[in-house]
Coordinates of C-alpha atoms and ligand atoms in Angstrom, one line a residue:
M1 CA 0.8 36.6 7.5
R2 CA 2.2 33.3 8.5
T3 CA -1.3 31.8 8.5
S4 CA -2.0 32.8 4.9
L5 CA 1.4 31.5 3.8
N6 CA 0.7 28.2 5.4
R7 CA -2.7 28.1 3.9
R8 CA -1.4 28.8 0.3
H9 CA 1.3 26.1 0.7
I10 CA -1.2 23.6 2.1
L11 CA -3.7 24.3 -0.7
A12 CA -1.0 23.9 -3.3
G13 CA 0.2 20.7 -1.8
I14 CA -3.1 19.1 -1.1
G15 CA -5.1 20.2 -4.1
A16 CA -8.3 19.8 -2.2
S17 CA -9.3 23.5 -1.9
S18 CA -13.0 23.2 -1.4
A19 CA -12.6 21.5 2.0
L20 CA -10.2 24.0 3.4
G21 CA -11.7 27.1 1.8
S22 CA -14.2 27.8 4.5
I23 CA -12.3 26.9 7.7
A24 CA -11.2 29.3 10.4
L25 CA -7.4 29.0 10.2
P26 CA -6.6 31.0 13.4
A27 CA -8.9 28.7 15.4
I28 CA -7.1 25.6 14.1
A29 CA -3.7 27.2 14.7
Q30 CA -4.6 27.7 18.3
S31 CA -5.9 24.2 18.9
K32 CA -4.0 22.4 21.5
A33 CA -5.7 19.1 20.8
N34 CA -4.0 15.8 21.3
L35 CA -3.9 14.1 17.9
V36 CA -2.5 10.6 17.8
I37 CA -1.7 8.6 14.7
V38 CA -1.1 4.9 14.8
G39 CA 1.0 3.5 11.8
G40 CA 3.7 5.5 10.2
G41 CA 3.4 4.2 6.6
F42 CA 2.2 6.2 3.6
G43 CA -1.1 7.1 5.3
G44 CA 0.0 7.7 8.9
A45 CA 3.2 9.6 8.3
T46 CA 1.4 11.9 5.8
A47 CA -1.4 12.4 8.2
A48 CA 1.0 13.4 11.0
R49 CA 2.8 15.9 8.7
Y50 CA -0.3 17.6 7.5
L51 CA -2.0 17.7 10.9
K52 CA 1.1 19.4 12.3
R53 CA 1.0 21.9 9.5
L54 CA -2.7 22.6 9.8
A55 CA -2.7 22.7 13.6
P56 CA 0.8 23.7 14.7
N57 CA -0.1 24.1 18.3
A58 CA -1.7 20.6 18.6
N59 CA 0.3 17.8 20.1
V60 CA 0.8 15.4 17.2
T61 CA 2.1 12.0 18.2
L62 CA 2.9 9.3 15.6
I63 CA 3.2 5.7 16.9
E64 CA 5.1 3.4 14.6
S65 CA 6.7 0.1 15.6
N66 CA 9.5 0.2 12.9
S67 CA 12.5 2.5 13.3
K68 CA 12.8 2.9 9.5
F69 CA 10.3 3.4 6.7
I70 CA 10.6 0.8 4.1
S71 CA 8.6 1.4 0.9
C72 CA 6.5 -1.3 -0.8
P73 CA 6.3 0.8 -4.0
F74 CA 9.3 0.0 -6.1
S75 CA 10.1 -3.1 -4.0
N76 CA 9.3 -5.4 -6.9
L77 CA 12.4 -3.9 -8.6
V78 CA 14.4 -5.1 -5.5
I79 CA 13.1 -8.6 -6.1
A80 CA 14.3 -8.5 -9.7
S81 CA 17.8 -7.2 -8.5
E82 CA 17.2 -3.9 -10.2
R83 CA 17.4 -1.9 -7.0
T84 CA 18.6 -2.4 -3.4
L85 CA 16.5 -2.5 -0.3
N86 CA 18.6 0.4 1.0
Q87 CA 17.2 2.5 -1.8
Q88 CA 13.7 1.7 -0.4
T89 CA 14.6 2.6 3.2
F90 CA 14.0 6.1 4.6
S91 CA 14.4 7.9 7.9
Y92 CA 11.6 9.5 10.0
V93 CA 13.9 12.3 11.1
N94 CA 12.2 15.1 9.2
L95 CA 8.9 14.3 11.0
V96 CA 10.6 14.9 14.3
K97 CA 12.2 18.1 13.0
A98 CA 8.6 19.2 12.1
G99 CA 7.6 19.0 15.7
I100 CA 5.9 15.6 15.6
T101 CA 6.4 13.3 18.6
L102 CA 7.5 10.0 17.2
V103 CA 7.1 6.9 19.4
H104 CA 8.7 3.7 18.1
E105 CA 6.4 1.2 19.9
K106 CA 3.5 -0.9 19.0
A107 CA 0.0 0.2 19.9
T108 CA -1.6 -2.7 21.7
N109 CA -5.0 -1.4 22.7
I110 CA -7.4 1.4 22.0
D111 CA -10.1 2.3 24.4
G112 CA -12.8 4.3 22.7
P113 CA -14.8 5.5 25.7
S114 CA -11.7 6.8 27.6
R115 CA -9.9 7.9 24.3
T116 CA -6.7 6.2 25.2
V117 CA -4.1 4.2 23.2
T118 CA -1.9 1.7 25.2
L119 CA 1.6 0.9 24.0
T120 CA 3.8 -2.2 24.4
S121 CA 5.6 -0.5 27.3
G122 CA 2.3 -0.1 29.1
K123 CA 2.3 3.7 28.6
T124 CA -1.0 5.2 27.6
L125 CA -1.7 8.3 25.5
T126 CA -5.0 10.2 25.4
Y127 CA -6.4 11.6 22.2
D128 CA -9.0 14.0 21.0
R129 CA -8.8 12.5 17.5
L130 CA -7.1 9.3 16.6
V131 CA -6.0 8.4 13.0
L132 CA -5.4 4.7 12.3
S133 CA -3.3 3.7 9.3
P134 CA -2.1 0.3 10.2
G135 CA -2.0 -1.2 6.7
V136 CA -2.8 -4.9 6.2
D137 CA -2.3 -8.1 8.1
F138 CA -2.4 -11.5 6.5
R139 CA -5.2 -14.0 7.1
W140 CA -2.9 -16.7 8.2
D141 CA -4.2 -20.2 7.7
T142 CA -7.1 -19.2 5.5
L143 CA -4.9 -20.7 2.8
E144 CA -4.3 -24.2 4.3
G145 CA -0.6 -24.7 5.2
Y146 CA 0.3 -21.0 4.9
D147 CA 1.3 -19.6 8.3
E148 CA 4.1 -17.4 9.6
A149 CA 6.6 -20.3 9.6
A150 CA 5.7 -21.3 6.0
A151 CA 6.3 -17.6 5.0
Q152 CA 10.0 -18.2 6.0
V153 CA 10.2 -20.8 3.2
M154 CA 7.7 -19.4 0.7
P155 CA 7.9 -15.7 1.1
H156 CA 5.0 -13.4 0.5
A157 CA 7.2 -10.3 0.2
W158 CA 4.0 -8.2 0.6
K159 CA 5.4 -6.1 3.4
A160 CA 8.7 -4.6 2.2
G161 CA 11.8 -5.6 4.3
P162 CA 13.4 -9.0 5.0
Q163 CA 10.7 -10.8 3.0
T164 CA 11.6 -8.8 -0.1
Q165 CA 15.2 -9.7 0.3
M166 CA 14.4 -13.4 0.9
L167 CA 12.5 -13.7 -2.3
R168 CA 15.3 -11.9 -4.2
D169 CA 17.9 -14.2 -2.7
Q170 CA 15.9 -17.3 -3.5
L171 CA 15.6 -16.2 -7.1
R172 CA 19.3 -15.6 -7.2
A173 CA 20.1 -19.0 -5.7
M174 CA 17.8 -20.9 -8.0
E175 CA 19.4 -23.1 -10.7
D176 CA 18.7 -22.1 -14.3
G177 CA 15.8 -24.2 -15.5
G178 CA 13.9 -23.7 -12.2
L179 CA 10.2 -23.1 -11.8
V180 CA 9.0 -20.0 -9.9
V181 CA 5.3 -20.1 -8.8
M182 CA 3.4 -17.1 -7.5
S183 CA 0.0 -17.5 -5.8
V184 CA -2.3 -14.4 -6.0
P185 CA -5.2 -14.1 -3.6
P186 CA -8.8 -13.0 -4.3
A187 CA -9.6 -9.3 -4.0
P188 CA -9.5 -7.1 -2.0
F189 CA -5.8 -6.9 -1.3
R190 CA -3.0 -4.3 -1.1
C191 CA -2.0 -2.9 -4.5
P192 CA -4.2 -4.7 -7.1
P193 CA -1.7 -4.4 -10.0
G194 CA 1.3 -5.3 -7.7
P195 CA 1.4 -9.1 -8.3
Y196 CA 1.5 -8.5 -12.1
E197 CA 4.2 -5.9 -11.9
R198 CA 6.1 -8.3 -9.8
A199 CA 5.5 -11.1 -12.4
S200 CA 6.8 -8.8 -15.2
L201 CA 10.0 -8.0 -13.3
I202 CA 10.6 -11.6 -12.3
G203 CA 10.0 -12.5 -16.0
H204 CA 12.6 -9.9 -16.9
Y205 CA 15.1 -11.4 -14.4
L206 CA 14.5 -14.9 -15.6
K207 CA 14.8 -13.9 -19.3
T208 CA 18.1 -12.1 -18.7
Q209 CA 19.7 -14.2 -15.9
K210 CA 18.1 -17.7 -16.0
P211 CA 16.7 -18.1 -19.5
K212 CA 15.7 -21.7 -19.1
S213 CA 13.5 -20.9 -16.1
K214 CA 9.8 -20.0 -15.9
L215 CA 7.3 -18.2 -13.8
L216 CA 3.8 -19.7 -13.3
I217 CA 1.2 -17.4 -11.8
L218 CA -1.7 -19.1 -10.1
D219 CA -4.5 -16.6 -9.7
A220 CA -7.7 -16.8 -7.6
K221 CA -9.3 -14.4 -10.1
D222 CA -10.1 -14.4 -13.8
K223 CA -9.6 -10.6 -14.3
F224 CA -7.0 -8.3 -12.8
S225 CA -5.9 -4.7 -12.9
K226 CA -4.5 -3.5 -16.2
M227 CA -4.9 -7.0 -17.5
P228 CA -4.7 -6.3 -21.3
L229 CA -1.6 -4.2 -20.8
F230 CA 0.2 -6.8 -18.7
Q231 CA -0.8 -9.6 -21.1
E232 CA 0.4 -7.6 -24.0
A233 CA 3.8 -6.9 -22.3
W234 CA 4.1 -10.6 -21.3
A235 CA 3.4 -11.7 -24.9
K236 CA 5.9 -9.2 -26.2
H237 CA 8.7 -9.6 -23.7
Y238 CA 8.3 -12.9 -21.9
P239 CA 6.5 -15.4 -24.1
D240 CA 8.7 -18.2 -22.8
H241 CA 9.0 -17.0 -19.2
I242 CA 5.6 -16.2 -17.9
E243 CA 2.4 -18.3 -17.8
W244 CA -0.8 -17.0 -16.1
R245 CA -3.6 -19.3 -15.0
G246 CA -6.9 -17.7 -13.7
A247 CA -9.5 -19.2 -11.5
A248 CA -11.5 -20.7 -14.4
D249 CA -8.4 -22.5 -15.5
D250 CA -7.7 -24.2 -12.0
G251 CA -5.6 -21.2 -10.9
T252 CA -6.9 -21.0 -7.3
V253 CA -4.3 -22.3 -4.8
T254 CA -6.2 -24.2 -2.1
R255 CA -3.3 -25.3 0.1
V256 CA 0.5 -25.2 0.3
D257 CA 3.1 -27.5 1.8
A258 CA 6.2 -25.5 2.8
T259 CA 8.3 -28.7 3.5
T260 CA 8.2 -29.6 -0.2
K261 CA 7.4 -26.1 -1.7
T262 CA 4.3 -27.5 -3.2
L263 CA 1.2 -25.4 -4.2
S264 CA -2.0 -27.3 -4.7
T265 CA -5.1 -26.4 -6.8
D266 CA -8.3 -28.4 -7.0
F267 CA -6.7 -30.7 -9.6
E268 CA -3.0 -30.4 -9.4
D269 CA 0.0 -30.4 -7.1
I270 CA 2.8 -28.1 -8.4
K271 CA 6.3 -28.3 -6.9
A272 CA 8.1 -25.0 -7.1
D273 CA 11.8 -24.2 -6.9
V274 CA 10.9 -20.7 -5.6
A275 CA 7.3 -20.1 -4.3
N276 CA 5.9 -16.6 -3.7
V277 CA 2.7 -16.9 -1.9
I278 CA 0.7 -13.7 -1.5
P279 CA -1.9 -14.5 1.1
P280 CA -5.4 -13.2 1.6
Q281 CA -5.4 -10.0 3.6
Q282 CA -7.4 -7.9 6.1
A283 CA -7.0 -4.6 8.1
G284 CA -4.0 -4.4 10.5
L285 CA -4.6 -6.1 13.9
I286 CA -5.0 -2.9 15.9
A287 CA -8.0 -1.9 13.7
R288 CA -9.7 -5.2 14.3
T289 CA -9.1 -5.3 18.0
S290 CA -10.2 -1.7 18.5
G291 CA -13.7 -2.3 17.0
V292 CA -13.3 -0.3 13.8
A293 CA -13.3 -3.3 11.5
D294 CA -16.5 -5.0 10.4
G295 CA -17.2 -8.6 9.5
T296 CA -15.2 -8.2 6.3
G297 CA -12.0 -7.6 8.2
W298 CA -11.8 -4.0 6.8
C299 CA -12.9 -0.7 8.3
P300 CA -16.0 1.2 7.1
V301 CA -15.6 5.0 7.2
D302 CA -17.5 8.2 6.5
A303 CA -16.5 9.0 3.0
I304 CA -15.9 12.7 3.7
T305 CA -14.0 12.6 7.0
F306 CA -12.7 9.0 7.1
E307 CA -14.1 8.8 10.6
S308 CA -15.0 5.3 11.5
T309 CA -18.7 4.6 11.2
L310 CA -18.3 2.1 14.1
R311 CA -16.3 4.2 16.7
P312 CA -16.5 8.0 17.0
N313 CA -13.3 10.2 17.0
I314 CA -11.3 7.4 15.3
H315 CA -10.4 8.0 11.6
V316 CA -9.2 5.1 9.4
I317 CA -7.2 5.7 6.3
G318 CA -5.1 3.7 3.8
D319 CA -5.3 0.0 3.1
A320 CA -7.2 -0.7 6.3
S321 CA -10.2 1.4 5.2
I322 CA -13.1 0.5 3.0
A323 CA -12.8 3.2 0.3
A324 CA -13.5 1.2 -2.9
P325 CA -13.5 2.0 -5.8
M326 CA -10.3 3.7 -4.6
P327 CA -7.6 1.0 -4.7
K328 CA -5.5 0.1 -1.7
S329 CA -2.4 2.0 -2.8
A330 CA 0.3 4.3 -1.4
F331 CA -1.1 7.0 -3.7
S332 CA -4.6 6.6 -2.1
A333 CA -3.3 6.3 1.5
N334 CA -1.2 9.5 1.0
L335 CA -4.2 11.5 -0.4
Q336 CA -6.7 10.1 2.0
A337 CA -4.3 11.2 4.8
K338 CA -4.3 14.8 3.5
V339 CA -8.1 14.9 3.1
C340 CA -8.5 13.3 6.6
A341 CA -6.1 15.9 8.1
I342 CA -8.1 18.7 6.5
Q343 CA -11.4 17.4 7.8
I344 CA -10.0 16.9 11.4
A345 CA -8.8 20.6 11.2
V346 CA -12.3 21.6 10.0
L347 CA -13.8 19.7 13.0
L348 CA -11.3 21.2 15.4
A349 CA -12.4 24.6 14.2
G350 CA -16.0 23.8 14.8
D351 CA -16.8 23.9 11.1
A352 CA -18.8 21.4 8.9
P353 CA -16.7 19.1 6.7
E354 CA -17.4 19.4 2.9
A355 CA -17.0 16.8 0.2
T356 CA -13.8 16.7 -1.8
L357 CA -12.5 15.0 -4.9
L358 CA -9.9 12.3 -4.6
N359 CA -7.8 10.6 -7.2
N360 CA -5.3 7.8 -7.7
T361 CA -2.6 6.9 -10.2
C362 CA -0.9 3.5 -10.1
Y363 CA 2.3 3.0 -12.2
S364 CA 3.5 -0.6 -12.9
F365 CA 6.8 -1.5 -14.4
T366 CA 6.5 -4.1 -17.2
T367 CA 10.3 -4.1 -17.7
P368 CA 12.8 -2.2 -15.6
N369 CA 12.6 0.7 -18.1
E370 CA 9.0 0.6 -19.2
A371 CA 5.8 1.2 -17.3
V372 CA 2.0 1.4 -17.7
S373 CA -0.5 3.3 -15.6
I374 CA -4.1 3.6 -14.6
A375 CA -5.7 6.7 -13.0
G376 CA -9.0 7.3 -11.4
V377 CA -10.9 10.2 -9.9
Y378 CA -13.4 9.7 -7.1
R379 CA -16.0 11.7 -5.4
N380 CA -17.3 11.3 -1.8
S381 CA -20.4 13.6 -2.0
D382 CA -23.2 11.0 -1.7
G383 CA -22.2 9.2 1.5
A384 CA -19.9 6.8 -0.4
F385 CA -16.9 6.8 -2.7
A386 CA -17.7 6.7 -6.4
S387 CA -15.7 6.9 -9.6
V388 CA -16.2 10.1 -11.6
L389 CA -17.1 8.6 -14.9
G390 CA -15.0 9.8 -17.9
A391 CA -12.3 11.1 -15.6
G392 CA -9.0 9.1 -15.2
G393 CA -7.7 6.7 -17.8
I394 CA -5.3 3.9 -18.7
S395 CA -2.2 3.7 -20.8
P396 CA -3.0 2.8 -24.5
L397 CA -2.5 -0.7 -25.8
A398 CA 0.0 -1.2 -28.7
A399 CA 1.8 2.0 -27.7
D400 CA 5.1 3.1 -29.0
D401 CA 8.1 2.1 -26.8
S402 CA 8.7 5.8 -26.1
I403 CA 5.4 6.1 -24.3
R404 CA 6.3 3.1 -22.0
T405 CA 9.7 4.6 -21.2
A406 CA 8.2 8.0 -20.6
E407 CA 5.8 6.4 -18.1
A408 CA 8.7 4.7 -16.4
A409 CA 10.3 8.1 -16.0
Q410 CA 7.0 9.5 -14.6
A411 CA 6.9 6.6 -12.1
K412 CA 10.3 7.5 -10.8
D413 CA 9.3 11.1 -10.4
W414 CA 6.1 10.1 -8.7
F415 CA 8.0 7.9 -6.3
A416 CA 10.4 10.7 -5.3
A417 CA 7.5 13.1 -4.9
I418 CA 5.4 10.8 -2.7
I419 CA 8.3 9.9 -0.4
A420 CA 9.0 13.6 0.1
D421 CA 5.3 14.3 0.7
T422 CA 5.0 11.5 3.2
L423 CA 8.3 11.9 5.2
G424 CA 9.2 15.6 4.6
Ligands
LIG1 P1 1.5 0.9 5.4 O1 2.3 1.8 4.4 O2 1.8 -0.5 5.4 O3 1.8 1.5 6.8 C1 1.3 0.8 8.0 C2 2.3 1.1 9.1 O4 1.6 0.8 10.4 C3 3.5 0.2 9.1 O5 4.7 0.9 9.1 C4 3.4 -0.7 10.4 O6 4.6 -0.9 11.0 C5 2.5 0.3 11.3 N1 1.7 -0.4 12.3 C6 0.7 -1.3 12.1 N2 0.2 -1.6 13.3 C7 0.8 -0.9 14.2 C8 0.7 -0.8 15.6 N3 -0.3 -1.6 16.3 N4 1.5 0.0 16.3 C9 2.4 0.7 15.7 N5 2.6 0.7 14.3 C10 1.8 -0.1 13.6 N6 1.1 1.6 -4.0 C11 1.2 2.6 -5.0 O7 0.5 3.6 -4.9 N7 2.1 2.5 -6.0 C12 2.9 1.4 -6.2 O8 3.7 1.3 -7.1 C13 2.8 0.3 -5.2 N8 3.6 -0.7 -5.3 C14 3.5 -1.7 -4.4 C15 4.2 -2.9 -4.6 C16 4.1 -3.9 -3.7 C17 5.0 -5.2 -3.8 C18 3.2 -3.8 -2.6 C19 3.1 -4.9 -1.6 C20 2.5 -2.7 -2.4 C21 2.6 -1.6 -3.3 N9 1.8 -0.5 -3.2 C22 1.9 0.5 -4.1 C23 0.7 -0.4 -2.1 C24 1.2 0.4 -0.9 O9 2.4 -0.1 -0.4 C25 0.2 0.4 0.2 O10 -1.1 0.6 -0.4 C26 0.5 1.5 1.2 O11 1.7 1.2 1.9 C27 -0.7 1.6 2.2 O12 -0.3 2.6 3.2 P2 -0.9 2.4 4.7 O13 -0.5 3.6 5.5 O14 -2.3 2.0 4.7 O15 -0.1 1.1 5.2

C-alpha cells in the first residue's frame, strides 16, 4: 500500500515514468545500500531527497560544506537591490527530517577502488553508489590578473553569497556617472543567459538610481543565449545604459588589473568604477581530483544513468557534468538528480536502466517585472544527450508587455517550486 502511494507520488513529481515503470519497488525499499552525495546544491540536495524516497532503507548521506543553501537563481535581483540575500537563503532542515544524514564538511578525497570519501575531519565514509554534484570552480589565472585576491576587488558574484552582496554594495557606493564593466567568459559556463539577465537588471538599477552611469559588457563570444530577446529589451529599456561588445568587436578581456580596476582587451585598457569579472569555469575541484573529469575540466557521463564514464559507481550531475545540449542550470541539475536517483534505484533493484526524456526551462528577468524564457527537451536514448527537434521554444520577439509580466510571474512560481523540490 505504502509502496504504491510512494510510487504514484514519485511518478507525479518526477515526470519520468518510463524509467521507473519496470523496477521492482519492494527490492529497492529493502535496499540498505550506502548512498553518498557530495554537494548539497540544486543537484545534490535533490538527489539526496529522491534517493531517500526511492530507497527508504538505504543510508543516504549528503556532504555539503556550507551550513545554509544560498540560491544563484534570482541572485541577480539581489545585485540590483530588488531582493535581499536573506530571501535567497534556505535551511537544510527538511532533508534531515526526511531521514538524510547531513554532514557539513568538505569532501577532500574520493578513492574509487575502496569506494571511500574522506572528509576534512579525516573521517571516511564508504559508499555503494556516490553522486557528485559539486558545481563549478573558477579557472583562476587563466584570465591574467584574476585570482582569488582580485575577486575581492572585482567580484564575480557567480556563486551566490558574500560575492553577490559585494557587487550590490559596490553598485550602491558608486557615484552617479560611473562606469560598470562586466566581463563574460567563453562557453561553457554556469547559466548561459545569466550574465545578460544580470546586465538587464544592472541596467534597470542604473536607469532608476544612477541615470548618468553606464554598463559596458565585454563578451568573449559573438552570440549568446536569448540574444535577440535581450537586445530587444536593452534597446527598449536601457538604450543609454547598456552597451554590449562581442568578440569580433574587441570584446574579449585578456587581462585585468585589480589595483586600478582596469580590464584590458587586445586593443584597449578600460578603467571601471565597478568591475564584475565572470571568470572561465570548470567542474568543482573534488570532481577533478577524483578522476571523473577529463581534459576539458568537465565530467563525461553515461547519458542514461549519469554514471561517470571514467570511474564506476560514481554518478556526476549538474554543472560539473557534460550533458550538452542541456545547459548548466538549476533546472537541469534538479531534473538530472531525479533521473539519476531513479537509475540508481533501478540498478539497486538489479534492473536495466532505460532511456528517459529530460527538459529545461530558463527564465531571465529583463526588468524586475518582466521576463523571457527558453525551453528545451532532450533525449538520451542514443548514448548521448540530444535536443528533441521541434520541442521546446523561446519567448516571442515584439511581444505585448502582458506576456513579459506573465513570464515574470511564472519565473517566481518556478523558483518557489524548485526550492521546495530541492530542499523539501
Ligand atoms: P551548486 O548548486 O553550485 O551546488 C554545488 C554544491 O556543492 C555547493 O553547495 C558547494 O558548497 C558544494 N560542494 C562543492 N564541493 C564540495 C566538497 N568537496 N565537499 C562538500 N561540498 C562541496 N539556473 C536556473 O535554472 N535558472 C536561473 O534563473 C539561474 N540563474 C542563475 C543566476 C546566476 C547569477 C548564476 C550564477 C547561476 C544561475 N543559475 C540558474 C544556474 C544554477 O545556479 C546552477 O546551474 C546550479 O546551481 C547547478 O547546480 P549544482 O548542483 O551543479 O551546483
